[in-house]
GROMACS .gro file of C-alpha atoms in nm:
model
  379
    1UNK     CA    1   7.002   7.651   9.226
    2UNK     CA    2   6.659   7.594   9.354
    3UNK     CA    3   6.541   7.854   9.632
    4UNK     CA    4   6.692   7.797   9.961
    5UNK     CA    5   6.519   7.814  10.286
    6UNK     CA    6   6.737   7.987  10.549
    7UNK     CA    7   6.704   7.978  10.940
    8UNK     CA    8   6.801   8.191  11.220
    9UNK     CA    9   6.933   7.932  11.439
   10UNK     CA   10   7.116   7.858  11.766
   11UNK     CA   11   7.190   7.513  11.873
   12UNK     CA   12   7.477   7.449  12.092
   13UNK     CA   13   7.492   7.118  12.274
   14UNK     CA   14   7.652   6.799  12.126
   15UNK     CA   15   7.335   6.632  12.029
   16UNK     CA   16   7.117   6.702  11.722
   17UNK     CA   17   6.874   7.007  11.708
   18UNK     CA   18   6.583   7.101  11.525
   19UNK     CA   19   6.637   7.430  11.318
   20UNK     CA   20   6.415   7.728  11.446
   21UNK     CA   21   6.145   7.882  11.220
   22UNK     CA   22   6.228   7.882  10.863
   23UNK     CA   23   6.256   8.200  10.623
   24UNK     CA   24   6.215   8.158  10.270
   25UNK     CA   25   6.521   8.301  10.107
   26UNK     CA   26   6.556   8.286   9.741
   27UNK     CA   27   6.862   8.394   9.543
   28UNK     CA   28   6.712   8.736   9.493
   29UNK     CA   29   6.466   8.772   9.786
   30UNK     CA   30   6.357   9.082   9.920
   31UNK     CA   31   6.060   9.018  10.126
   32UNK     CA   32   6.127   8.804  10.461
   33UNK     CA   33   5.850   8.727  10.725
   34UNK     CA   34   5.799   8.985  10.996
   35UNK     CA   35   5.876   8.734  11.271
   36UNK     CA   36   6.241   8.664  11.168
   37UNK     CA   37   6.465   8.747  11.467
   38UNK     CA   38   6.849   8.718  11.479
   39UNK     CA   39   7.012   8.410  11.590
   40UNK     CA   40   7.055   8.440  11.959
   41UNK     CA   41   7.279   8.310  12.228
   42UNK     CA   42   7.155   8.132  12.548
   43UNK     CA   43   7.190   8.422  12.795
   44UNK     CA   44   6.963   8.720  12.880
   45UNK     CA   45   7.114   8.975  12.651
   46UNK     CA   46   6.999   9.327  12.563
   47UNK     CA   47   6.762   9.232  12.306
   48UNK     CA   48   6.599   9.018  12.538
   49UNK     CA   49   6.614   8.697  12.358
   50UNK     CA   50   6.671   8.360  12.533
   51UNK     CA   51   6.761   7.989  12.463
   52UNK     CA   52   6.806   7.698  12.672
   53UNK     CA   53   7.160   7.576  12.629
   54UNK     CA   54   7.476   7.633  12.827
   55UNK     CA   55   7.815   7.745  12.726
   56UNK     CA   56   8.024   7.530  12.981
   57UNK     CA   57   8.357   7.640  12.839
   58UNK     CA   58   8.316   8.013  12.883
   59UNK     CA   59   8.324   8.207  13.195
   60UNK     CA   60   7.985   8.355  13.303
   61UNK     CA   61   7.952   8.711  13.434
   62UNK     CA   62   7.606   8.829  13.563
   63UNK     CA   63   7.451   8.606  13.344
   64UNK     CA   64   7.654   8.649  13.021
   65UNK     CA   65   7.870   8.418  12.858
   66UNK     CA   66   8.187   8.642  12.856
   67UNK     CA   67   8.164   8.782  12.519
   68UNK     CA   68   8.075   9.138  12.406
   69UNK     CA   69   7.693   9.130  12.367
   70UNK     CA   70   7.648   9.510  12.403
   71UNK     CA   71   7.484   9.705  12.129
   72UNK     CA   72   7.749   9.963  12.070
   73UNK     CA   73   7.897  10.110  11.761
   74UNK     CA   74   8.144   9.911  11.589
   75UNK     CA   75   8.465  10.011  11.413
   76UNK     CA   76   8.467   9.900  11.069
   77UNK     CA   77   8.774   9.922  10.831
   78UNK     CA   78   8.694   9.907  10.463
   79UNK     CA   79   8.975   9.834  10.222
   80UNK     CA   80   9.043   9.721   9.870
   81UNK     CA   81   9.269   9.431   9.842
   82UNK     CA   82   9.145   9.313   9.497
   83UNK     CA   83   8.975   9.486   9.222
   84UNK     CA   84   8.942   9.855   9.158
   85UNK     CA   85   8.622  10.032   9.254
   86UNK     CA   86   8.431  10.158   8.961
   87UNK     CA   87   8.108  10.217   9.102
   88UNK     CA   88   8.181  10.518   9.348
   89UNK     CA   89   7.815  10.594   9.417
   90UNK     CA   90   7.749  10.260   9.554
   91UNK     CA   91   8.061  10.259   9.753
   92UNK     CA   92   7.936  10.597   9.903
   93UNK     CA   93   7.613  10.476   9.960
   94UNK     CA   94   7.745  10.157  10.147
   95UNK     CA   95   7.954  10.374  10.383
   96UNK     CA   96   7.661  10.612  10.449
   97UNK     CA   97   7.436  10.302  10.556
   98UNK     CA   98   7.687  10.157  10.789
   99UNK     CA   99   7.725  10.494  10.956
  100UNK     CA  100   7.353  10.533  10.979
  101UNK     CA  101   7.362  10.190  11.141
  102UNK     CA  102   7.571  10.365  11.413
  103UNK     CA  103   7.908  10.207  11.324
  104UNK     CA  104   8.230  10.396  11.290
  105UNK     CA  105   8.361  10.346  10.939
  106UNK     CA  106   8.721  10.401  10.856
  107UNK     CA  107   8.809  10.417  10.498
  108UNK     CA  108   9.166  10.309  10.393
  109UNK     CA  109   9.365  10.565  10.216
  110UNK     CA  110   9.385  10.338   9.912
  111UNK     CA  111   9.053  10.208   9.911
  112UNK     CA  112   8.971  10.396   9.582
  113UNK     CA  113   9.294  10.364   9.414
  114UNK     CA  114   9.302  10.224   9.067
  115UNK     CA  115   9.594  10.062   8.883
  116UNK     CA  116   9.488   9.880   8.561
  117UNK     CA  117   9.200   9.635   8.689
  118UNK     CA  118   9.339   9.672   9.045
  119UNK     CA  119   9.276   9.863   9.343
  120UNK     CA  120   9.632  10.004   9.313
  121UNK     CA  121   9.954   9.802   9.234
  122UNK     CA  122  10.060   9.505   9.428
  123UNK     CA  123  10.243   9.696   9.708
  124UNK     CA  124   9.959   9.934   9.736
  125UNK     CA  125   9.711   9.638   9.816
  126UNK     CA  126   9.970   9.471  10.019
  127UNK     CA  127   9.996   9.790  10.249
  128UNK     CA  128   9.628   9.820  10.271
  129UNK     CA  129   9.575   9.463  10.405
  130UNK     CA  130   9.856   9.539  10.665
  131UNK     CA  131   9.683   9.869  10.754
  132UNK     CA  132   9.357   9.676  10.784
  133UNK     CA  133   9.547   9.428  11.029
  134UNK     CA  134   9.695   9.726  11.240
  135UNK     CA  135   9.362   9.907  11.256
  136UNK     CA  136   9.218   9.740  11.569
  137UNK     CA  137   8.873   9.731  11.401
  138UNK     CA  138   8.602   9.494  11.475
  139UNK     CA  139   8.565   9.426  11.110
  140UNK     CA  140   8.781   9.450  10.813
  141UNK     CA  141   8.561   9.440  10.526
  142UNK     CA  142   8.655   9.449  10.174
  143UNK     CA  143   8.522   9.696   9.936
  144UNK     CA  144   8.477   9.423   9.658
  145UNK     CA  145   8.607   9.114   9.508
  146UNK     CA  146   8.709   9.072   9.148
  147UNK     CA  147   9.076   8.952   9.101
  148UNK     CA  148   9.407   9.031   9.242
  149UNK     CA  149   9.467   8.845   9.570
  150UNK     CA  150   9.640   8.536   9.426
  151UNK     CA  151   9.925   8.729   9.285
  152UNK     CA  152  10.004   8.897   9.628
  153UNK     CA  153   9.976   8.604   9.872
  154UNK     CA  154  10.362   8.574   9.896
  155UNK     CA  155  10.374   8.938  10.038
  156UNK     CA  156  10.110   8.886  10.299
  157UNK     CA  157  10.240   8.907  10.667
  158UNK     CA  158  10.016   8.616  10.786
  159UNK     CA  159  10.126   8.642  11.134
  160UNK     CA  160  10.003   9.012  11.175
  161UNK     CA  161   9.679   8.923  11.009
  162UNK     CA  162   9.646   8.609  11.258
  163UNK     CA  163   9.740   8.855  11.541
  164UNK     CA  164   9.470   9.074  11.469
  165UNK     CA  165   9.219   8.798  11.428
  166UNK     CA  166   9.328   8.687  11.780
  167UNK     CA  167   9.271   9.033  11.917
  168UNK     CA  168   8.936   9.056  11.776
  169UNK     CA  169   8.939   9.171  11.415
  170UNK     CA  170   8.696   8.962  11.190
  171UNK     CA  171   8.811   8.983  10.820
  172UNK     CA  172   8.517   8.960  10.599
  173UNK     CA  173   8.449   8.896  10.240
  174UNK     CA  174   8.391   8.679   9.960
  175UNK     CA  175   8.477   8.585   9.585
  176UNK     CA  176   8.831   8.645   9.526
  177UNK     CA  177   8.882   8.704   9.894
  178UNK     CA  178   8.872   8.331   9.929
  179UNK     CA  179   9.240   8.324   9.821
  180UNK     CA  180   9.314   8.541  10.123
  181UNK     CA  181   9.116   8.339  10.345
  182UNK     CA  182   9.254   7.990  10.270
  183UNK     CA  183   9.587   8.117  10.260
  184UNK     CA  184   9.558   8.244  10.599
  185UNK     CA  185   9.407   7.909  10.723
  186UNK     CA  186   9.705   7.747  10.561
  187UNK     CA  187   9.951   7.966  10.704
  188UNK     CA  188   9.833   8.016  11.053
  189UNK     CA  189   9.517   7.827  11.117
  190UNK     CA  190   9.325   8.179  11.195
  191UNK     CA  191   8.964   8.195  11.109
  192UNK     CA  192   8.800   8.459  10.880
  193UNK     CA  193   8.454   8.514  10.759
  194UNK     CA  194   8.277   8.429  10.430
  195UNK     CA  195   8.027   8.707  10.393
  196UNK     CA  196   7.944   9.038  10.234
  197UNK     CA  197   8.147   9.281  10.050
  198UNK     CA  198   8.072   9.635  10.087
  199UNK     CA  199   7.970   9.752   9.769
  200UNK     CA  200   7.766   9.441   9.646
  201UNK     CA  201   7.588   9.398   9.973
  202UNK     CA  202   7.566   9.717  10.148
  203UNK     CA  203   7.574   9.966   9.848
  204UNK     CA  204   7.261   9.817   9.668
  205UNK     CA  205   7.024  10.084   9.551
  206UNK     CA  206   6.740   9.828   9.655
  207UNK     CA  207   6.861   9.856  10.010
  208UNK     CA  208   7.040   9.573  10.225
  209UNK     CA  209   6.917   9.224  10.243
  210UNK     CA  210   6.758   9.167  10.594
  211UNK     CA  211   6.894   8.793  10.632
  212UNK     CA  212   7.238   8.925  10.541
  213UNK     CA  213   7.228   9.215  10.769
  214UNK     CA  214   7.087   9.000  11.046
  215UNK     CA  215   7.387   8.775  10.990
  216UNK     CA  216   7.637   9.024  10.983
  217UNK     CA  217   7.514   9.212  11.296
  218UNK     CA  218   7.521   8.864  11.459
  219UNK     CA  219   7.898   8.844  11.387
  220UNK     CA  220   7.992   9.171  11.515
  221UNK     CA  221   7.773   9.157  11.821
  222UNK     CA  222   7.873   8.802  11.910
  223UNK     CA  223   7.519   8.644  11.873
  224UNK     CA  224   7.587   8.411  11.572
  225UNK     CA  225   7.631   8.039  11.653
  226UNK     CA  226   7.535   7.874  11.331
  227UNK     CA  227   7.309   7.857  11.031
  228UNK     CA  228   7.057   7.620  10.872
  229UNK     CA  229   6.848   7.589  10.544
  230UNK     CA  230   6.626   7.348  10.398
  231UNK     CA  231   6.761   7.148  10.098
  232UNK     CA  232   6.580   7.111   9.768
  233UNK     CA  233   6.393   6.790   9.712
  234UNK     CA  234   6.624   6.504   9.628
  235UNK     CA  235   6.542   6.152   9.483
  236UNK     CA  236   6.548   5.883   9.763
  237UNK     CA  237   6.875   5.805   9.877
  238UNK     CA  238   7.056   6.095   9.724
  239UNK     CA  239   7.138   6.239  10.079
  240UNK     CA  240   7.115   6.028  10.419
  241UNK     CA  241   6.780   6.126  10.575
  242UNK     CA  242   6.948   6.155  10.928
  243UNK     CA  243   7.297   6.190  11.010
  244UNK     CA  244   7.547   6.418  11.228
  245UNK     CA  245   7.895   6.510  11.209
  246UNK     CA  246   8.013   6.618  11.556
  247UNK     CA  247   8.224   6.925  11.614
  248UNK     CA  248   8.568   6.922  11.520
  249UNK     CA  249   8.514   6.926  11.152
  250UNK     CA  250   8.705   7.226  10.986
  251UNK     CA  251   8.460   7.443  10.785
  252UNK     CA  252   8.656   7.574  10.447
  253UNK     CA  253   8.626   7.662  10.114
  254UNK     CA  254   8.399   7.925   9.946
  255UNK     CA  255   8.458   8.027   9.588
  256UNK     CA  256   8.546   7.725   9.401
  257UNK     CA  257   8.751   7.872   9.098
  258UNK     CA  258   8.974   8.060   9.334
  259UNK     CA  259   8.993   7.773   9.572
  260UNK     CA  260   9.086   7.548   9.298
  261UNK     CA  261   9.358   7.806   9.177
  262UNK     CA  262   9.543   7.751   9.526
  263UNK     CA  263   9.573   7.389   9.472
  264UNK     CA  264   9.932   7.268   9.469
  265UNK     CA  265  10.068   7.570   9.645
  266UNK     CA  266  10.155   7.662  10.014
  267UNK     CA  267   9.825   7.862  10.036
  268UNK     CA  268   9.589   7.558   9.990
  269UNK     CA  269   9.483   7.431  10.333
  270UNK     CA  270   9.578   7.056  10.397
  271UNK     CA  271   9.227   6.977  10.586
  272UNK     CA  272   9.140   6.637  10.673
  273UNK     CA  273   8.796   6.537  10.821
  274UNK     CA  274   8.645   6.891  10.703
  275UNK     CA  275   8.326   7.028  10.560
  276UNK     CA  276   8.382   7.189  10.222
  277UNK     CA  277   8.158   7.460  10.115
  278UNK     CA  278   8.155   7.603   9.753
  279UNK     CA  279   7.980   7.845   9.549
  280UNK     CA  280   8.059   8.038   9.230
  281UNK     CA  281   7.929   8.272   8.979
  282UNK     CA  282   7.943   8.276   8.587
  283UNK     CA  283   8.080   7.921   8.575
  284UNK     CA  284   7.905   7.676   8.327
  285UNK     CA  285   7.838   7.340   8.483
  286UNK     CA  286   8.082   7.161   8.288
  287UNK     CA  287   8.342   7.390   8.422
  288UNK     CA  288   8.231   7.343   8.774
  289UNK     CA  289   8.262   6.957   8.725
  290UNK     CA  290   8.625   7.007   8.572
  291UNK     CA  291   8.723   7.202   8.888
  292UNK     CA  292   8.577   6.943   9.111
  293UNK     CA  293   8.751   6.670   8.918
  294UNK     CA  294   9.074   6.832   9.003
  295UNK     CA  295   8.996   6.842   9.360
  296UNK     CA  296   8.889   6.462   9.327
  297UNK     CA  297   9.207   6.336   9.155
  298UNK     CA  298   9.428   6.559   9.375
  299UNK     CA  299   9.269   6.333   9.644
  300UNK     CA  300   9.108   6.658   9.852
  301UNK     CA  301   8.747   6.535   9.841
  302UNK     CA  302   8.835   6.200   9.981
  303UNK     CA  303   8.968   6.351  10.283
  304UNK     CA  304   8.640   6.543  10.358
  305UNK     CA  305   8.345   6.447  10.566
  306UNK     CA  306   8.093   6.649  10.356
  307UNK     CA  307   8.060   6.868  10.077
  308UNK     CA  308   7.808   7.158  10.080
  309UNK     CA  309   7.687   7.341   9.764
  310UNK     CA  310   7.587   7.682   9.797
  311UNK     CA  311   7.459   7.918   9.527
  312UNK     CA  312   7.602   7.870   9.172
  313UNK     CA  313   7.464   8.180   8.961
  314UNK     CA  314   7.481   8.359   8.635
  315UNK     CA  315   7.576   8.073   8.384
  316UNK     CA  316   7.384   7.988   8.067
  317UNK     CA  317   7.304   7.651   7.925
  318UNK     CA  318   7.309   7.599   7.558
  319UNK     CA  319   7.126   7.357   7.329
  320UNK     CA  320   7.460   7.182   7.313
  321UNK     CA  321   7.423   7.061   7.660
  322UNK     CA  322   7.131   6.836   7.595
  323UNK     CA  323   6.985   6.803   7.948
  324UNK     CA  324   7.338   6.855   8.115
  325UNK     CA  325   7.295   7.083   8.403
  326UNK     CA  326   7.425   7.172   8.765
  327UNK     CA  327   7.215   6.901   8.916
  328UNK     CA  328   7.400   6.685   8.659
  329UNK     CA  329   7.734   6.770   8.802
  330UNK     CA  330   7.589   6.728   9.164
  331UNK     CA  331   7.457   6.381   9.058
  332UNK     CA  332   7.787   6.291   8.912
  333UNK     CA  333   7.986   6.402   9.232
  334UNK     CA  334   7.782   6.169   9.457
  335UNK     CA  335   7.864   5.876   9.251
  336UNK     CA  336   8.251   5.958   9.291
  337UNK     CA  337   8.271   6.020   9.665
  338UNK     CA  338   8.158   5.835   9.959
  339UNK     CA  339   8.051   6.141  10.164
  340UNK     CA  340   7.735   6.324  10.180
  341UNK     CA  341   7.690   6.626   9.898
  342UNK     CA  342   7.441   6.876  10.041
  343UNK     CA  343   7.263   7.144   9.852
  344UNK     CA  344   7.090   7.483   9.892
  345UNK     CA  345   7.333   7.658  10.131
  346UNK     CA  346   7.232   8.032  10.119
  347UNK     CA  347   7.576   8.162  10.037
  348UNK     CA  348   7.743   8.306   9.730
  349UNK     CA  349   7.710   8.592   9.489
  350UNK     CA  350   7.368   8.634   9.580
  351UNK     CA  351   7.185   8.896   9.802
  352UNK     CA  352   7.054   8.675  10.062
  353UNK     CA  353   7.349   8.505  10.238
  354UNK     CA  354   7.467   8.386  10.557
  355UNK     CA  355   7.828   8.453  10.697
  356UNK     CA  356   8.045   8.132  10.771
  357UNK     CA  357   8.354   8.089  10.955
  358UNK     CA  358   8.632   7.975  10.733
  359UNK     CA  359   8.867   7.767  10.936
  360UNK     CA  360   8.634   7.709  11.234
  361UNK     CA  361   8.554   7.366  11.391
  362UNK     CA  362   8.180   7.284  11.334
  363UNK     CA  363   7.909   7.030  11.364
  364UNK     CA  364   7.689   6.930  11.075
  365UNK     CA  365   7.322   6.776  11.149
  366UNK     CA  366   7.089   6.677  10.856
  367UNK     CA  367   6.744   6.556  10.949
  368UNK     CA  368   6.546   6.492  10.634
  369UNK     CA  369   6.576   6.802  10.417
  370UNK     CA  370   6.656   7.012  10.712
  371UNK     CA  371   7.045   7.098  10.733
  372UNK     CA  372   7.241   7.274  11.024
  373UNK     CA  373   7.602   7.397  11.061
  374UNK     CA  374   7.681   7.494  11.404
  375UNK     CA  375   8.012   7.639  11.509
  376UNK     CA  376   7.930   7.810  11.867
  377UNK     CA  377   8.117   8.108  11.966
  378UNK     CA  378   8.451   8.208  11.780
  379UNK     CA  379   8.576   8.470  11.988
   0.00000   0.00000   0.00000
């Protein structure tokens, strides 16, 4: 995908907003402008930032919107519901980094278990999920993705997970975690977060990506309200120049291959009027098209208000393709559906990624190449 431009943004009213100062964010970016600030709420918090909008739905106390905006250590519970952890050094490095940020990190007893390619057998990984739900943590963070969640979906106590979400635990992850997230949404309607994994994002030798870290901190401190980006240039008419989808559209999706694997099961959300976001890694464009075709023929895409492409990476084109590439797939999809198909969302198997609330009602605004997804407070 072309380089994305991510914004740290803030809009909250029902009218369209212009995103804040852009930050260049390529798929492997390390350098970001020094003036970048985390997204912020409209009230006076400890970091001293302000914006001009209101939160009429929330109670106000001493100038605050009623949410926890204190900069205090957070309880992060690390568990392994999918693939086995092979890179122990990166695991340890990630834990140390989170602790170095002042957080209390609790590591599940079986986080480093191994059975075949999995982080323990099925019963072990189910127990880890339920311990995460019972932990009372601010964040339940997966160690890594891989494979393994789809085979244990029937054994998850979704009511317990939903109760944990209601009580303030944010379940965060990506990749194989897409199965858990969409099953949770289908079974209970509870919100989880598409975002980082411990090892891939906090355990990197090169350090933690600034934008990802800002977005993660926005989540745990209650500041995040949306995300924006600049889409790549497109031919005239490919995307409407100016449109707005008002709040109430369910944001859902994440990893395309995992999502499609749930189709026809009780764990595939029946979302109508939603905004579907997708990403993937190591999938050739023809496979991406084949998966999209399955969603199209199943009637899923026709029920959505927009489709948003995140980052599709680590695939290799061949001489046989003769010009057939990812953009070919996107152009084809636009000819099949009557809804906007957007590109460039800074999310996926990439270092620079935003966090997105799976299952939350959102608004979507597009002005030219500038796109903004806004969800407001989700807790």
